[in-house]
Amino acid sequence: MNIAVLALQGAFAEHRAMLERLGAQTFEIRQASDWQKPKDGLVIPGGESTVIIKLLHELGLFAEIKESIERGLPLFGTCAGLISVAKRVENSAGEPERFGGPEIFYPGLATMNICACRNAYGRQLGSFYTEAPMLISSQEHILPMTFIRAPYIKEVGEGVKVLATVDGKIVAAQQGNQLVTAFHPELNHDTTIHQHFLNLCRQ
């Protein structure tokens, strides 16, 4: 099992460490040539979604990653990774969000049928920790959840299963073998979610 971890920004090292604890091999994606290596899945970590998407375009990674996910490559996106794959993105005021500036617009990967709300829980001071149930393989698990400038999923469309909610907001979902969380499981010790992702990669 060989998992690609996008290493342009964010907590990619923590994802690699957790996946390797579970027996997977991992490697970092930093440039277009890295994408040619064999892989069984992809992790897009947290960070700044605008920066991540901009770099995907500028480094020539965007088209190949989007096509691979659409053709069935298993994906695990956390926080900014969730935003990166959402078909619609809004800000906390409910207005459509653009990636880039007024002169250049960078479309997101838009592979998952969800509407994400960016920075929905507030800025850095709005970060928090909780424990809540998450549905994994038809069973509920009480899991630690660390939120940092987190989004949430405002709406889900066809084919998307809601896996977890906190305070009435959707914070984890799955569409086929695309798995996303608004929180950062890589920053805690529980490996349940990463194991679920590896199981998706084996299917």
Coordinates of C-alpha atoms in Angstrom, one line a residue:
M1 CA 0.0 0.0 0.0
N2 CA 1.6 3.2 -1.2
I3 CA -0.1 6.5 -0.3
A4 CA 0.7 9.9 -1.9
V5 CA 0.5 12.9 0.5
L6 CA 0.3 16.3 -1.0
A7 CA 3.1 18.2 0.7
L8 CA 2.7 21.8 -0.5
Q9 CA 1.5 23.1 2.9
G10 CA -0.1 22.0 6.1
A11 CA 0.2 18.9 8.3
F12 CA 1.4 16.4 5.7
A13 CA 4.1 15.0 8.0
E14 CA 1.6 14.1 10.6
H15 CA -0.6 12.3 8.0
R16 CA 2.5 10.4 6.8
A17 CA 3.4 9.4 10.4
M18 CA -0.1 8.1 11.1
L19 CA -0.4 6.1 7.9
E20 CA 3.0 4.6 8.4
R21 CA 2.0 3.5 11.9
L22 CA -0.7 1.5 10.2
G23 CA 1.8 -0.2 7.9
A24 CA 1.3 1.9 4.7
Q25 CA 4.2 3.3 2.7
T26 CA 3.9 7.0 1.9
F27 CA 5.6 9.6 -0.3
E28 CA 5.3 13.3 -0.8
I29 CA 3.9 15.1 -3.8
R30 CA 5.7 18.4 -4.3
Q31 CA 6.0 18.7 -8.1
A32 CA 4.5 17.2 -11.2
S33 CA 7.1 14.5 -11.6
D34 CA 6.2 13.1 -8.1
W35 CA 2.7 12.3 -9.4
Q36 CA 4.1 9.7 -11.8
K37 CA 4.9 7.3 -9.0
P38 CA 2.6 4.4 -8.3
K39 CA 0.0 5.1 -5.7
D40 CA -3.1 3.6 -4.1
G41 CA -4.6 6.8 -2.6
L42 CA -4.0 10.5 -2.1
V43 CA -4.2 12.6 1.1
I44 CA -4.8 16.4 0.8
P45 CA -4.0 17.8 4.2
G46 CA -5.1 20.9 6.0
G47 CA -3.5 24.3 5.4
E48 CA -4.7 27.3 3.4
S49 CA -7.0 26.1 0.7
T50 CA -6.4 29.2 -1.5
V51 CA -2.7 28.6 -1.5
I52 CA -3.0 24.9 -2.1
I53 CA -5.2 25.3 -5.1
K54 CA -3.1 28.1 -6.5
L55 CA 0.0 25.9 -6.2
L56 CA -1.7 22.9 -7.8
H57 CA -2.3 25.0 -10.9
E58 CA 1.1 26.7 -11.0
L59 CA 3.0 23.4 -10.5
G60 CA 1.1 21.5 -13.2
L61 CA -0.5 19.1 -10.8
F62 CA -4.2 20.2 -11.0
A63 CA -5.4 18.4 -14.1
E64 CA -3.8 15.1 -13.4
I65 CA -4.9 15.0 -9.7
K66 CA -8.5 16.0 -10.6
E67 CA -8.7 13.3 -13.4
S68 CA -7.2 10.6 -11.1
I69 CA -9.8 11.3 -8.4
E70 CA -12.6 11.4 -10.9
R71 CA -11.4 8.0 -12.3
G72 CA -11.6 6.5 -8.8
L73 CA -8.3 7.2 -6.9
P74 CA -9.2 7.1 -3.2
L75 CA -8.9 10.5 -1.6
F76 CA -8.7 11.6 2.0
G77 CA -9.0 15.4 2.5
T78 CA -8.8 17.2 5.9
C79 CA -9.9 20.8 6.5
A80 CA -8.4 22.6 3.5
G81 CA -8.4 19.3 1.6
L82 CA -12.2 19.2 2.1
I83 CA -12.5 22.7 0.7
S84 CA -10.3 21.8 -2.3
V85 CA -12.6 19.0 -3.5
A86 CA -15.9 20.7 -2.8
K87 CA -18.0 21.5 -5.9
R88 CA -19.2 24.7 -4.2
V89 CA -17.5 26.8 -1.6
E90 CA -18.9 29.7 0.4
N91 CA -17.5 32.1 3.0
S92 CA -18.9 32.4 6.5
A93 CA -21.3 35.1 5.2
G94 CA -22.8 32.6 2.7
E95 CA -21.2 34.3 -0.3
P96 CA -19.5 32.3 -3.1
E97 CA -15.8 32.0 -2.5
R98 CA -13.2 32.5 -5.2
F99 CA -9.7 31.0 -5.2
G100 CA -7.1 33.5 -6.5
G101 CA -7.5 37.3 -6.9
P102 CA -9.5 39.7 -9.0
E103 CA -7.3 39.0 -12.1
I104 CA -6.7 35.3 -11.9
F105 CA -9.3 32.7 -10.9
Y106 CA -8.1 29.2 -9.9
P107 CA -11.0 26.7 -9.9
G108 CA -11.0 24.0 -7.2
L109 CA -10.8 20.3 -7.8
A110 CA -14.6 20.1 -7.5
T111 CA -14.7 16.3 -7.3
M112 CA -17.1 15.9 -4.4
N113 CA -20.8 16.8 -4.4
I114 CA -20.8 19.1 -1.4
C115 CA -21.0 22.7 -0.5
A116 CA -18.3 23.8 1.9
C117 CA -18.3 26.9 4.1
R118 CA -14.8 28.3 4.7
N119 CA -13.7 29.4 8.2
A120 CA -17.1 28.6 9.4
Y121 CA -16.0 28.1 13.0
G122 CA -14.1 31.4 13.0
R123 CA -10.4 32.3 12.8
Q124 CA -7.6 30.8 15.0
L125 CA -9.3 31.8 18.2
G126 CA -12.3 29.8 17.1
S127 CA -10.3 26.6 17.1
F128 CA -11.5 23.9 19.5
Y129 CA -11.4 20.2 20.4
T130 CA -14.3 17.9 21.0
E131 CA -15.2 14.2 20.9
A132 CA -18.2 13.1 18.8
P133 CA -19.6 10.0 17.1
M134 CA -18.6 9.2 13.5
L135 CA -20.1 6.6 11.3
I136 CA -17.5 4.2 9.9
S137 CA -18.4 1.0 8.1
S138 CA -21.9 1.2 9.5
Q139 CA -20.7 1.5 13.1
E140 CA -20.5 4.6 15.3
H141 CA -17.1 5.4 16.9
I142 CA -16.6 8.2 19.4
L143 CA -13.6 10.0 18.0
P144 CA -11.4 13.0 19.0
M145 CA -11.8 15.9 16.7
T146 CA -9.5 18.9 16.6
F147 CA -10.8 21.9 14.6
I148 CA -8.5 24.7 13.4
R149 CA -10.0 27.5 11.4
A150 CA -12.3 24.8 10.3
P151 CA -14.9 24.7 7.5
Y152 CA -18.0 22.7 7.7
I153 CA -20.2 21.1 5.0
K154 CA -23.3 23.2 4.4
E155 CA -25.0 20.9 2.0
V156 CA -24.5 17.4 0.5
G157 CA -25.7 16.2 -2.9
E158 CA -26.4 12.9 -4.5
G159 CA -24.1 10.1 -3.6
V160 CA -22.7 11.7 -0.4
K161 CA -23.1 10.0 3.0
V162 CA -22.9 12.2 6.1
L163 CA -20.6 10.5 8.6
A164 CA -20.4 13.0 11.5
T165 CA -22.0 16.2 12.8
V166 CA -21.0 18.6 15.5
D167 CA -23.5 21.2 16.9
G168 CA -25.7 20.4 13.9
K169 CA -23.0 21.0 11.3
I170 CA -21.7 18.3 9.0
V171 CA -18.0 17.8 9.7
A172 CA -17.3 14.4 7.9
A173 CA -18.7 12.9 4.7
Q174 CA -17.9 10.2 2.1
Q175 CA -18.8 10.0 -1.6
G176 CA -17.7 6.6 -3.0
N177 CA -14.0 6.4 -2.0
Q178 CA -13.6 10.2 -1.4
L179 CA -13.5 10.8 2.4
V180 CA -13.3 14.3 3.9
T181 CA -13.2 15.7 7.4
A182 CA -13.4 19.3 8.6
F183 CA -11.2 18.4 11.6
H184 CA -7.7 17.1 11.8
P185 CA -7.5 13.5 12.9
E186 CA -3.8 13.4 12.1
L187 CA -3.2 15.7 15.2
N188 CA -4.7 13.1 17.6
H189 CA -3.6 9.6 18.4
D190 CA -6.7 7.7 17.2
T191 CA -6.0 5.9 13.9
T192 CA -9.6 4.9 13.2
I193 CA -10.2 7.4 10.3
H194 CA -6.9 6.7 8.7
Q195 CA -7.5 3.0 8.9
H196 CA -10.9 3.5 7.2
F197 CA -9.2 5.4 4.4
L198 CA -6.7 2.6 3.9
N199 CA -9.6 0.2 3.7
L200 CA -11.0 2.3 0.9
C201 CA -7.7 2.1 -0.9
R202 CA -7.8 -1.7 -0.7
Q203 CA -11.3 -2.0 -2.3

